[in-house]
PDB file of N, CA and C in Angstrom:
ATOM      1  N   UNK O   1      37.205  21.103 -56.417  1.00 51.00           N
ATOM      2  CA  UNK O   1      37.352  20.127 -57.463  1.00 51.00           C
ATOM      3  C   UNK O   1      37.632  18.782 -56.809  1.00 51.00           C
ATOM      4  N   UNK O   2      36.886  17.669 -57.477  1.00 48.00           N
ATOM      5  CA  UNK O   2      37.000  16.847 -56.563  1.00 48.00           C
ATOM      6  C   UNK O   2      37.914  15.088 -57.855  1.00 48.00           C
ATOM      7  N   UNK O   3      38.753  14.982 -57.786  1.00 54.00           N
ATOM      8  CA  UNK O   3      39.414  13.541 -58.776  1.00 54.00           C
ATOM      9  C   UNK O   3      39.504  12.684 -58.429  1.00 54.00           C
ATOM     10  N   UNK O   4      38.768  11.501 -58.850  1.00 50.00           N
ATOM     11  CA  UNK O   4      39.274  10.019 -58.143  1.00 50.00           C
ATOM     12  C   UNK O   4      39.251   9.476 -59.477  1.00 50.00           C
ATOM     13  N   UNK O   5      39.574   8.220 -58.998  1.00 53.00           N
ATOM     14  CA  UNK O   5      40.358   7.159 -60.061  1.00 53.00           C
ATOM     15  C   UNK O   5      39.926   5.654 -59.796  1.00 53.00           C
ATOM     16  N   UNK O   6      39.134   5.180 -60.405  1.00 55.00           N
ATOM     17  CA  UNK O   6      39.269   3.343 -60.472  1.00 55.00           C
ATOM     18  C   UNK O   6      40.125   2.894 -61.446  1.00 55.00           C
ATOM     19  N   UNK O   7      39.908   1.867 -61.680  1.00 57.00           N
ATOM     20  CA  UNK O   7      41.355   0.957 -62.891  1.00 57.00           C
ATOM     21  C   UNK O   7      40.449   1.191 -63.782  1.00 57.00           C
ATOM     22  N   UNK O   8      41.625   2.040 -64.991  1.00 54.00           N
ATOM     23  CA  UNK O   8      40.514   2.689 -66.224  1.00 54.00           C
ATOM     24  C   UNK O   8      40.425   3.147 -66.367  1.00 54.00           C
ATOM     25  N   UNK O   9      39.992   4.197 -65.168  1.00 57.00           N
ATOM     26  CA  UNK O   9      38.960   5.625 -65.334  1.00 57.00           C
ATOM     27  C   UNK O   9      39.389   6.605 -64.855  1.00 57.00           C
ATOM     28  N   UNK O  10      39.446   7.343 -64.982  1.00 53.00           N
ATOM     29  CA  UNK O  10      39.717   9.233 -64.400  1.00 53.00           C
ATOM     30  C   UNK O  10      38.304   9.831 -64.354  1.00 53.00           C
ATOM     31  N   UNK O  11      37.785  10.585 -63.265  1.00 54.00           N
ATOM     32  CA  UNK O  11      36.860  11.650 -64.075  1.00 54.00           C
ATOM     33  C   UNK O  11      37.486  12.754 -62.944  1.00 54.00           C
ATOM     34  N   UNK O  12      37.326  13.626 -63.705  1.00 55.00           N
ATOM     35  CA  UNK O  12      37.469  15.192 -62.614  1.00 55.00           C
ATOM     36  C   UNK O  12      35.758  15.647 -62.585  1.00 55.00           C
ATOM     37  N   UNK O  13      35.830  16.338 -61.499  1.00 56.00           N
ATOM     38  CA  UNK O  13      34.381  16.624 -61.110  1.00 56.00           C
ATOM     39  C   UNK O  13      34.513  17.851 -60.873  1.00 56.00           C
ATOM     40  N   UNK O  14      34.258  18.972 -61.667  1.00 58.00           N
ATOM     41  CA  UNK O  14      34.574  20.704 -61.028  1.00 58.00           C
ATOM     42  C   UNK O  14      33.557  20.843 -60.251  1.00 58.00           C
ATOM     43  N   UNK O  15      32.382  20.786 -59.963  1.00 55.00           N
ATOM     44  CA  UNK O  15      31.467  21.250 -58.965  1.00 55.00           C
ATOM     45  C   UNK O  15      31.884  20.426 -57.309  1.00 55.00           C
ATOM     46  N   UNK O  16      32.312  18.963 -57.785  1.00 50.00           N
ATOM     47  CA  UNK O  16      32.154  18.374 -56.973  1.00 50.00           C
ATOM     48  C   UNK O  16      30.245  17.294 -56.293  1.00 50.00           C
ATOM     49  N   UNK O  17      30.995  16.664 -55.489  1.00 49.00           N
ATOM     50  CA  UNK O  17      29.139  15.703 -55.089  1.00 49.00           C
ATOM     51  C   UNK O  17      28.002  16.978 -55.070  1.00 49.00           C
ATOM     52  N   UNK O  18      27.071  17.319 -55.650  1.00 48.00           N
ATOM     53  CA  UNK O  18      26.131  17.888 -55.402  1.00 48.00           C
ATOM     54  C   UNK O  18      25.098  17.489 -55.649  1.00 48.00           C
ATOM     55  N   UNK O  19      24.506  16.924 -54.303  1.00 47.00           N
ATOM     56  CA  UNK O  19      23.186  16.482 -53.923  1.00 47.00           C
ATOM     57  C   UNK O  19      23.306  15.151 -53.989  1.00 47.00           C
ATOM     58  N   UNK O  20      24.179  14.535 -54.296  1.00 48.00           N
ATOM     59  CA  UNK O  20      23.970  13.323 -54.336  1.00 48.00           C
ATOM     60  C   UNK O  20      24.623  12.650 -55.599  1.00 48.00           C
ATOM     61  N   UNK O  21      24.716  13.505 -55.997  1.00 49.00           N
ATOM     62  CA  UNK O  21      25.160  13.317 -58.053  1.00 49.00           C
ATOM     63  C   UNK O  21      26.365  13.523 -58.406  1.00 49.00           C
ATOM     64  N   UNK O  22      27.037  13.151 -59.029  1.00 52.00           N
ATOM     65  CA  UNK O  22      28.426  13.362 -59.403  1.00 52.00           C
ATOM     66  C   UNK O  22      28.286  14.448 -60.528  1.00 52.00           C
ATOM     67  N   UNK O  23      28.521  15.413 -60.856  1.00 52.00           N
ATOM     68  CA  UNK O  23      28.470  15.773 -61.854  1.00 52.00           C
ATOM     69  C   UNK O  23      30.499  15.785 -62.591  1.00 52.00           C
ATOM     70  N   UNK O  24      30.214  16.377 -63.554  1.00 53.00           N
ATOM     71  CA  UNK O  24      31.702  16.386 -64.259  1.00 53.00           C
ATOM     72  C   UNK O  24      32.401  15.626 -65.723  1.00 53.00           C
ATOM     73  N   UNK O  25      33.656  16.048 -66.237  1.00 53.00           N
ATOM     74  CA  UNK O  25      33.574  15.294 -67.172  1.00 53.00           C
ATOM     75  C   UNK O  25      34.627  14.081 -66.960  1.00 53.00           C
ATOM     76  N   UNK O  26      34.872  12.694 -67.806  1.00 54.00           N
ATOM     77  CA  UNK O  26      35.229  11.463 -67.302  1.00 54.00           C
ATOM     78  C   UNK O  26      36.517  11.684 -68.742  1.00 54.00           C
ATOM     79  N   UNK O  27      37.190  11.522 -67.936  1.00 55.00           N
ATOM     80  CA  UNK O  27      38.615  11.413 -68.907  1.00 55.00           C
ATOM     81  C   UNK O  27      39.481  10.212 -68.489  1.00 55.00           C
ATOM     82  N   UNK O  28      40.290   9.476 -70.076  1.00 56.00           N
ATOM     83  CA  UNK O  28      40.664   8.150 -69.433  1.00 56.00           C
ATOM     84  C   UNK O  28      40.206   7.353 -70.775  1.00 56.00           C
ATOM     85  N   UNK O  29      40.689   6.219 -70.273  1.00 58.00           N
ATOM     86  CA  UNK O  29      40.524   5.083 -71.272  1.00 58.00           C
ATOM     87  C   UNK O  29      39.679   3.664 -70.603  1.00 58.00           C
ATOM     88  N   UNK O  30      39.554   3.224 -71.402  1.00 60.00           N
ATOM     89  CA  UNK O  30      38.445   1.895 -71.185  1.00 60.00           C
ATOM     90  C   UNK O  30      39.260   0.484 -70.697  1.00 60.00           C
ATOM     91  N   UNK O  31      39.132  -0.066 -69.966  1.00 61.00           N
ATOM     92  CA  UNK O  31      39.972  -1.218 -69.644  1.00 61.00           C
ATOM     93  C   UNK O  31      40.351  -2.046 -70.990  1.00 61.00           C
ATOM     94  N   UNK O  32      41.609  -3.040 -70.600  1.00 60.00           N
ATOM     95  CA  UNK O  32      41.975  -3.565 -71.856  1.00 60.00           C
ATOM     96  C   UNK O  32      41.328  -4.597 -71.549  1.00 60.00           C
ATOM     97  N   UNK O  33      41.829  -6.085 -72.364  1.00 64.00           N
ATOM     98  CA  UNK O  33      41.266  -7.275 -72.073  1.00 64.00           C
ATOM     99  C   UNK O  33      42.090  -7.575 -71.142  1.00 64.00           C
ATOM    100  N   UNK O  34      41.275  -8.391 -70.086  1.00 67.00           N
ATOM    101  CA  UNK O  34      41.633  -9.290 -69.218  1.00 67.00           C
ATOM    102  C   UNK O  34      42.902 -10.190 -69.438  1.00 67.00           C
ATOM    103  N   UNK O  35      43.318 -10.825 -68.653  1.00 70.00           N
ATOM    104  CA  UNK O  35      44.654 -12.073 -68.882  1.00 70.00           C
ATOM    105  C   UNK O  35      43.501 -13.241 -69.294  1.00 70.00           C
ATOM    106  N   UNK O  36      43.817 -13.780 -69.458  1.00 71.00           N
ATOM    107  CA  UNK O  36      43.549 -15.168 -69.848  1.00 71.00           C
ATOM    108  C   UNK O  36      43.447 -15.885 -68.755  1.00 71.00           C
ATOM    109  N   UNK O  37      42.155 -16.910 -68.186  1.00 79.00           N
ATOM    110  CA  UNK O  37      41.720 -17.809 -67.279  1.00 79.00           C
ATOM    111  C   UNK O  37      42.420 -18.899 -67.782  1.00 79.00           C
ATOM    112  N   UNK O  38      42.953 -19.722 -66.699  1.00 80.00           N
ATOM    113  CA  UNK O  38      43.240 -21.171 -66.485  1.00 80.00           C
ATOM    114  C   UNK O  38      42.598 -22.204 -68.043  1.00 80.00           C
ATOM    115  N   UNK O  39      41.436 -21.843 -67.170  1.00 82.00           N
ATOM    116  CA  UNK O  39      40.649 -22.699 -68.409  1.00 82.00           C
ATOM    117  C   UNK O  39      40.564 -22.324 -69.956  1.00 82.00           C
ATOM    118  N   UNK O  40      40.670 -21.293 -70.208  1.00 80.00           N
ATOM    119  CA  UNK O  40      41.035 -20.756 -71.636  1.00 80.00           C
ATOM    120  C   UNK O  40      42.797 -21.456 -72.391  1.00 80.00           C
ATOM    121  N   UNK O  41      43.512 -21.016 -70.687  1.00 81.00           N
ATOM    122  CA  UNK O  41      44.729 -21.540 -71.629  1.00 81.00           C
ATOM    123  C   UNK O  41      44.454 -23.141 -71.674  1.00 81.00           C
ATOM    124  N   UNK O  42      43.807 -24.118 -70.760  1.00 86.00           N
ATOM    125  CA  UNK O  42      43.942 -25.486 -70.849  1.00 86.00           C
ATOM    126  C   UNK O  42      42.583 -25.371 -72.345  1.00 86.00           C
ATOM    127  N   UNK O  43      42.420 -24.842 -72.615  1.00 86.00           N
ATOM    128  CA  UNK O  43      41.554 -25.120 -73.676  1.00 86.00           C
ATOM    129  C   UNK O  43      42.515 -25.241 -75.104  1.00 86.00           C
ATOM    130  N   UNK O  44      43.004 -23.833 -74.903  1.00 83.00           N
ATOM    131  CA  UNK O  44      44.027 -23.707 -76.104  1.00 83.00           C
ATOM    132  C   UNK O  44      44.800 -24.426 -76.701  1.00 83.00           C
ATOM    133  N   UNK O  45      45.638 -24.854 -74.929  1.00 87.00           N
ATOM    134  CA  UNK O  45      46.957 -26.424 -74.993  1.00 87.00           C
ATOM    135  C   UNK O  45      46.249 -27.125 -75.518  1.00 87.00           C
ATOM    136  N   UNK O  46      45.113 -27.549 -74.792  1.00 91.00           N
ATOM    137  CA  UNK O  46      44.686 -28.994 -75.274  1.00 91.00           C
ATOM    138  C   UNK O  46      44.602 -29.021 -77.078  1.00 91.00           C
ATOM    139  N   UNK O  47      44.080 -27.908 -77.661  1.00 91.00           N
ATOM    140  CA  UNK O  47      43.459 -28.056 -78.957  1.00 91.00           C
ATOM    141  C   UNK O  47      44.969 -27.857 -79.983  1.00 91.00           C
ATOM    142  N   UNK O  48      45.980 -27.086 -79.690  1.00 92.00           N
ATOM    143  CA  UNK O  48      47.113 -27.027 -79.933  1.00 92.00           C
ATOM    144  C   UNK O  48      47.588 -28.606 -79.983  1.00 92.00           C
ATOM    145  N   UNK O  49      47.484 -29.596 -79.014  1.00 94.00           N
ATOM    146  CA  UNK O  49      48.456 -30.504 -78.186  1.00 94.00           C
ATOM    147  C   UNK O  49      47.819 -31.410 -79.579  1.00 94.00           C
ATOM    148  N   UNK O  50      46.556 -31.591 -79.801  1.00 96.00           N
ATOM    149  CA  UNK O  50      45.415 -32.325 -81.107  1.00 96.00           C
ATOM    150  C   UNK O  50      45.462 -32.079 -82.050  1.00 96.00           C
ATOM    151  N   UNK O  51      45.684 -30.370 -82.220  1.00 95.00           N
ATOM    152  CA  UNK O  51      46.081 -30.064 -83.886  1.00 95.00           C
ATOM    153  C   UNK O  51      47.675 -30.710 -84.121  1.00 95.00           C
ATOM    154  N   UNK O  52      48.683 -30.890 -83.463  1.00 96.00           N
ATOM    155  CA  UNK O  52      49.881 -31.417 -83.949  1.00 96.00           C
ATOM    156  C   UNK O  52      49.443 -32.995 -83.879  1.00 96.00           C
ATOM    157  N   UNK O  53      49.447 -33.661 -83.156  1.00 97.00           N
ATOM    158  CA  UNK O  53      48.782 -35.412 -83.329  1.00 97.00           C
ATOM    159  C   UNK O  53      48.290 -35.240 -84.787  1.00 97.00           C
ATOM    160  N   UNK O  54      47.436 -34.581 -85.236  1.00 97.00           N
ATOM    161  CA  UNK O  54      46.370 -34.553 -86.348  1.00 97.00           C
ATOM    162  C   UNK O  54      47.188 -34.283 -87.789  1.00 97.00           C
ATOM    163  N   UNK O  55      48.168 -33.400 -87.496  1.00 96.00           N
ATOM    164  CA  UNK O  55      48.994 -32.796 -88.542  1.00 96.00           C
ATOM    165  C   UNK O  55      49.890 -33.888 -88.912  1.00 96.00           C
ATOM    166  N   UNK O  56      50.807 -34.225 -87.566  1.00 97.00           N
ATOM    167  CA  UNK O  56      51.998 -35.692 -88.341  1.00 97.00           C
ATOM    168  C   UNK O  56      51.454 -37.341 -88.355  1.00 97.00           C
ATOM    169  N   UNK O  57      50.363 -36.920 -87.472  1.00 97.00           N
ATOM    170  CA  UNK O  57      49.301 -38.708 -88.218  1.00 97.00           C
ATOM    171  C   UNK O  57      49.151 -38.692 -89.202  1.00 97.00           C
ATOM    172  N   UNK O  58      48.802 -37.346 -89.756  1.00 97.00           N
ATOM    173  CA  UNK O  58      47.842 -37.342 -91.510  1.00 97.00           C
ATOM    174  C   UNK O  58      49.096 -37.214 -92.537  1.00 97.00           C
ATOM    175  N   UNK O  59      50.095 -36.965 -91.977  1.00 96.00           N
ATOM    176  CA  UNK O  59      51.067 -37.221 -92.932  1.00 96.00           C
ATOM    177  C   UNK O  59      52.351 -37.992 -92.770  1.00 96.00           C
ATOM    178  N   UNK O  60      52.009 -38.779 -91.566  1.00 96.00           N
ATOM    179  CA  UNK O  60      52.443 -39.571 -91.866  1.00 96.00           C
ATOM    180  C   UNK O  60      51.793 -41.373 -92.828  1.00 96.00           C
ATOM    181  N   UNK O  61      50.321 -41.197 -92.559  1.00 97.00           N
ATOM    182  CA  UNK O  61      49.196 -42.021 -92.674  1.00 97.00           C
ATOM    183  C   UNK O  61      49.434 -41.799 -94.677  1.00 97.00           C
ATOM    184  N   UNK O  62      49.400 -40.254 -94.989  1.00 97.00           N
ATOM    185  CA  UNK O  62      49.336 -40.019 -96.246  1.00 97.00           C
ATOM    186  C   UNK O  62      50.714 -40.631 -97.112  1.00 97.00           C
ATOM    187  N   UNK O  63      52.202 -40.514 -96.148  1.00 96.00           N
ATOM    188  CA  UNK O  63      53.104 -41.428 -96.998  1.00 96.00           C
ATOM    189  C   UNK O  63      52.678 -42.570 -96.735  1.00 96.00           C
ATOM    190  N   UNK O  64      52.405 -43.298 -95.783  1.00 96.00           N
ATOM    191  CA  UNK O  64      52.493 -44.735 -95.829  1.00 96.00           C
ATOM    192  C   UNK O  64      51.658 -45.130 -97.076  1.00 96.00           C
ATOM    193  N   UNK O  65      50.219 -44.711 -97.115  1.00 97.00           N
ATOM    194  CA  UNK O  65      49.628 -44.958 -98.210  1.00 97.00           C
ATOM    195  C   UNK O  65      50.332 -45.074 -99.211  1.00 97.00           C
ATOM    196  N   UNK O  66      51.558 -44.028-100.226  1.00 96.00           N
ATOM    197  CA  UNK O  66      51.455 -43.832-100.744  1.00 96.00           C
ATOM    198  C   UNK O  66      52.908 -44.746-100.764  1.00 96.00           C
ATOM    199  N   UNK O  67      53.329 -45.232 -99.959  1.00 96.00           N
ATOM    200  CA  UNK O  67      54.429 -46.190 -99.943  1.00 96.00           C
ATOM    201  C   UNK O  67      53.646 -47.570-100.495  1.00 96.00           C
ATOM    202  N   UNK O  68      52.453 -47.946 -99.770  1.00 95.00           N
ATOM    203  CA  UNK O  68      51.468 -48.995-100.403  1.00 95.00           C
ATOM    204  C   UNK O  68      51.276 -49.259-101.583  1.00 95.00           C
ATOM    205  N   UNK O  69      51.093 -48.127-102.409  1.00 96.00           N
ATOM    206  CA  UNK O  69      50.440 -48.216-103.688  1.00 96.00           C
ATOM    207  C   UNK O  69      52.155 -48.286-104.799  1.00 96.00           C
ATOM    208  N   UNK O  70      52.963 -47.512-104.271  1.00 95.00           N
ATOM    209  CA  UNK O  70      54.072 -47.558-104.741  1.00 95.00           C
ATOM    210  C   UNK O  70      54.991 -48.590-104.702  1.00 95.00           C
ATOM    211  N   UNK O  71      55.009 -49.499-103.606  1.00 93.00           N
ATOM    212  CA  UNK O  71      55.821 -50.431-102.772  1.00 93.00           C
ATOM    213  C   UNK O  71      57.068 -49.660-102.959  1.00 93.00           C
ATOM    214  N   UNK O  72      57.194 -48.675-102.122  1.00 93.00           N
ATOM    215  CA  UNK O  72      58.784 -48.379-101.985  1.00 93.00           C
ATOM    216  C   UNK O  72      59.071 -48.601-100.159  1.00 93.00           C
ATOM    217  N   UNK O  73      60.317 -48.488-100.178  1.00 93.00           N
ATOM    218  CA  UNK O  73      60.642 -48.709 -99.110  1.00 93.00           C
ATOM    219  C   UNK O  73      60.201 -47.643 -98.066  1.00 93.00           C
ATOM    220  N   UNK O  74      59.412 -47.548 -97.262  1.00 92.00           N
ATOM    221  CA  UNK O  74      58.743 -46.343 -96.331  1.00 92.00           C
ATOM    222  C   UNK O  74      59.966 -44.795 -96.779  1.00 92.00           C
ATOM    223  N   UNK O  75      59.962 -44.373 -98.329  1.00 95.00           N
ATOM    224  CA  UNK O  75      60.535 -43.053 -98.211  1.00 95.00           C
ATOM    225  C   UNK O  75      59.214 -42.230 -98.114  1.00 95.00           C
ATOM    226  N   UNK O  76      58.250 -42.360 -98.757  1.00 96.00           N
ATOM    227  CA  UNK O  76      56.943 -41.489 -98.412  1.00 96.00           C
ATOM    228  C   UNK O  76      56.813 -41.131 -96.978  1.00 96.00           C
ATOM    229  N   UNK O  77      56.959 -42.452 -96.530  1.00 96.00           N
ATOM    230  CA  UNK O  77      56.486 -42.493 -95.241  1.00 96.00           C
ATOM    231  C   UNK O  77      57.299 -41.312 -94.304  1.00 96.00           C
ATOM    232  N   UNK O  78      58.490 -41.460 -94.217  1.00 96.00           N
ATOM    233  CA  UNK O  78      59.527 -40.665 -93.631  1.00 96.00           C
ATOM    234  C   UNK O  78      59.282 -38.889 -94.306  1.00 96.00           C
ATOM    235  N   UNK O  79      59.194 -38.607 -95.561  1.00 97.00           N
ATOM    236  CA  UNK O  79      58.622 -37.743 -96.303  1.00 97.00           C
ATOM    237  C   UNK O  79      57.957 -36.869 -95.665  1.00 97.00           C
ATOM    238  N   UNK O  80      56.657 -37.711 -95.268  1.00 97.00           N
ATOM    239  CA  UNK O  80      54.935 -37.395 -94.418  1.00 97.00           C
ATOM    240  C   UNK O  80      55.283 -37.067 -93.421  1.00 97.00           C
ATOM    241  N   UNK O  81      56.310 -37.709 -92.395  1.00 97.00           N
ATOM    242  CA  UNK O  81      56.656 -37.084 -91.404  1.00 97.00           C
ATOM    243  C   UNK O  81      57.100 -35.967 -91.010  1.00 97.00           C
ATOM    244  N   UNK O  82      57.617 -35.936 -92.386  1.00 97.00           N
ATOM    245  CA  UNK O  82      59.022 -34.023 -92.020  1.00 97.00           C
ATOM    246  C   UNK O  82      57.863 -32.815 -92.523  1.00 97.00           C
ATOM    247  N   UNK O  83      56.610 -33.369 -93.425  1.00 97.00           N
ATOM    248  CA  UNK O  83      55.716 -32.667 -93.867  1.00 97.00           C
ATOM    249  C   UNK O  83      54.853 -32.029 -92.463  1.00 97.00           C
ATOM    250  N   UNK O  84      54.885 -33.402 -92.143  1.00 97.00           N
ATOM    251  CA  UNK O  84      53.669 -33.091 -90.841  1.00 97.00           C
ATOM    252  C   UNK O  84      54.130 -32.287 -89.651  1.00 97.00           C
ATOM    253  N   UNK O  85      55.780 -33.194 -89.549  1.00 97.00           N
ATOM    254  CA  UNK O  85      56.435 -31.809 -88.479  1.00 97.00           C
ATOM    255  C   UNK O  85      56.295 -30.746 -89.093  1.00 97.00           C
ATOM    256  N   UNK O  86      56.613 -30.201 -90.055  1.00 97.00           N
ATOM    257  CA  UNK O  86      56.194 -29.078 -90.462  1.00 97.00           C
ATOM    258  C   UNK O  86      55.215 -28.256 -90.586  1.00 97.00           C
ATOM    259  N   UNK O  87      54.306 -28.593 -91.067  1.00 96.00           N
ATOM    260  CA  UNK O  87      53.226 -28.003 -90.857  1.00 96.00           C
ATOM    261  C   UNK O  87      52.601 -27.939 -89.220  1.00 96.00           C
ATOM    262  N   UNK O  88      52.851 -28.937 -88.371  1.00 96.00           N
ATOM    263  CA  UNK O  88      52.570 -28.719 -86.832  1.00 96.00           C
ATOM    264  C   UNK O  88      53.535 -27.429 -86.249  1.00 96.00           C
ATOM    265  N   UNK O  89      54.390 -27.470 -86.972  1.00 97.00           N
ATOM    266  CA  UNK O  89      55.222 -25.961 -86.501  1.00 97.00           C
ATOM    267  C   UNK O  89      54.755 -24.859 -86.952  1.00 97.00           C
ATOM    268  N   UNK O  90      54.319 -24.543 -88.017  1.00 96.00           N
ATOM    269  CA  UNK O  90      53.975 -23.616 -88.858  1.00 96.00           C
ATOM    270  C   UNK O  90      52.538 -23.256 -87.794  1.00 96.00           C
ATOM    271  N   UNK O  91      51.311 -24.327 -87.845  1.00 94.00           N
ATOM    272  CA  UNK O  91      50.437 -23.782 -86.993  1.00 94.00           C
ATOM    273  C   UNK O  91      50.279 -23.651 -85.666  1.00 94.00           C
ATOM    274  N   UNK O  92      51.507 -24.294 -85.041  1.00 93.00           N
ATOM    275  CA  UNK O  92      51.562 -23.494 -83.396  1.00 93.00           C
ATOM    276  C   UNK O  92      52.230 -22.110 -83.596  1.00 93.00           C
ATOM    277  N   UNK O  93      52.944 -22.083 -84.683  1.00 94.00           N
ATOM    278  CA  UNK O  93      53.928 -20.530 -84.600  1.00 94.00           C
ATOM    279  C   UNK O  93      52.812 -19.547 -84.486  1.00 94.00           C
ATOM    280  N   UNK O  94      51.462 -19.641 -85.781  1.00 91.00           N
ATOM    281  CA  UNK O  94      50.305 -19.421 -85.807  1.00 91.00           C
ATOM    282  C   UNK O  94      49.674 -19.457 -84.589  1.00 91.00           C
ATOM    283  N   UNK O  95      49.111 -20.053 -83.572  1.00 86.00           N
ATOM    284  CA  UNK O  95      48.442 -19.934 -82.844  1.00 86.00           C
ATOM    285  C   UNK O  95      49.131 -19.407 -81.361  1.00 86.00           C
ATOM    286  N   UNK O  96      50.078 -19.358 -81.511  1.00 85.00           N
ATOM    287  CA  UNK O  96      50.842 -18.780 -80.419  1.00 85.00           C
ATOM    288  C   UNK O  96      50.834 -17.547 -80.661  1.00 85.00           C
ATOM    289  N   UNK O  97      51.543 -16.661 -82.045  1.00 88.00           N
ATOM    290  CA  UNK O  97      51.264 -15.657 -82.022  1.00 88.00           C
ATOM    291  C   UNK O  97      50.065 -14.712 -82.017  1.00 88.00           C
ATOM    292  N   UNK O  98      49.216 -15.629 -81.926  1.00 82.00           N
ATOM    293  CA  UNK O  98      47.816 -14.799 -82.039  1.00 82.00           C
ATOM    294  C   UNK O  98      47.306 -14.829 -80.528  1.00 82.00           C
ATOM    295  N   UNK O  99      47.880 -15.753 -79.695  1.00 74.00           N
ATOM    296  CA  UNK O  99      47.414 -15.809 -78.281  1.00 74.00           C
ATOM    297  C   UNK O  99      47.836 -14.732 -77.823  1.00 74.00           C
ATOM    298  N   UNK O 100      49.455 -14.758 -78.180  1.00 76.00           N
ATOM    299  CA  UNK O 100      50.140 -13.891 -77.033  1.00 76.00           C
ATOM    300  C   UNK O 100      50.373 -12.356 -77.622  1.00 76.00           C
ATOM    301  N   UNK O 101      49.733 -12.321 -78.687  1.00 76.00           N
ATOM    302  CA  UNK O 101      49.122 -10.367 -79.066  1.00 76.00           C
ATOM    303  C   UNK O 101      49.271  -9.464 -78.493  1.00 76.00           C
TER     304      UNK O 101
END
């Protein structure tokens, strides 16, 4: 009987090499996913680092407006901000947990 092993794989071979051929059956599991390349995570940061810019610009942009049309003293404005931090937290909590799975 002949057993070897790569990363992954088991097979036992009861006959052993004959003729050239492996015969036998392959027991074992299939590799998982890989780690994550450099460039995947600088992809991620980067788009993470843009979705928050994007989240407390737009709300902060959305009180000011709405300080404009209102003339109040920038409370919208300040408002938009705690909105936008917020929601920039909410979708890194989101995208973090789905990275690190």
């Amino acid at each position: 009987m002949l057993i070897y092993a790569s990363p992954g794989r088991v097979a036992v071979t009861p006959g052993g090499v004959m003729g050239g051929v492996m015969g036998g059956v392959t027991v074992g599991t299939t590799p998982g996913p890989s780690a994550p390349g450099p460039f995947s995570m600088f992809g991620t940061l980067t788009g993470l680092a843009a979705l928050i810019a994007v989240l407390v610009g737009a709300g902060m942009a959305l009180g000011y407006l709405l300080d404009s049309l209102l003339s109040t003293p920038h409370v919208f404005l300040f408002v938009g901000l705690l909105l936008g931090i917020a929601a920039a937290a909410l979708a890194t909590r989101s995208i973090v947990t789905r990275y690190f799975r």
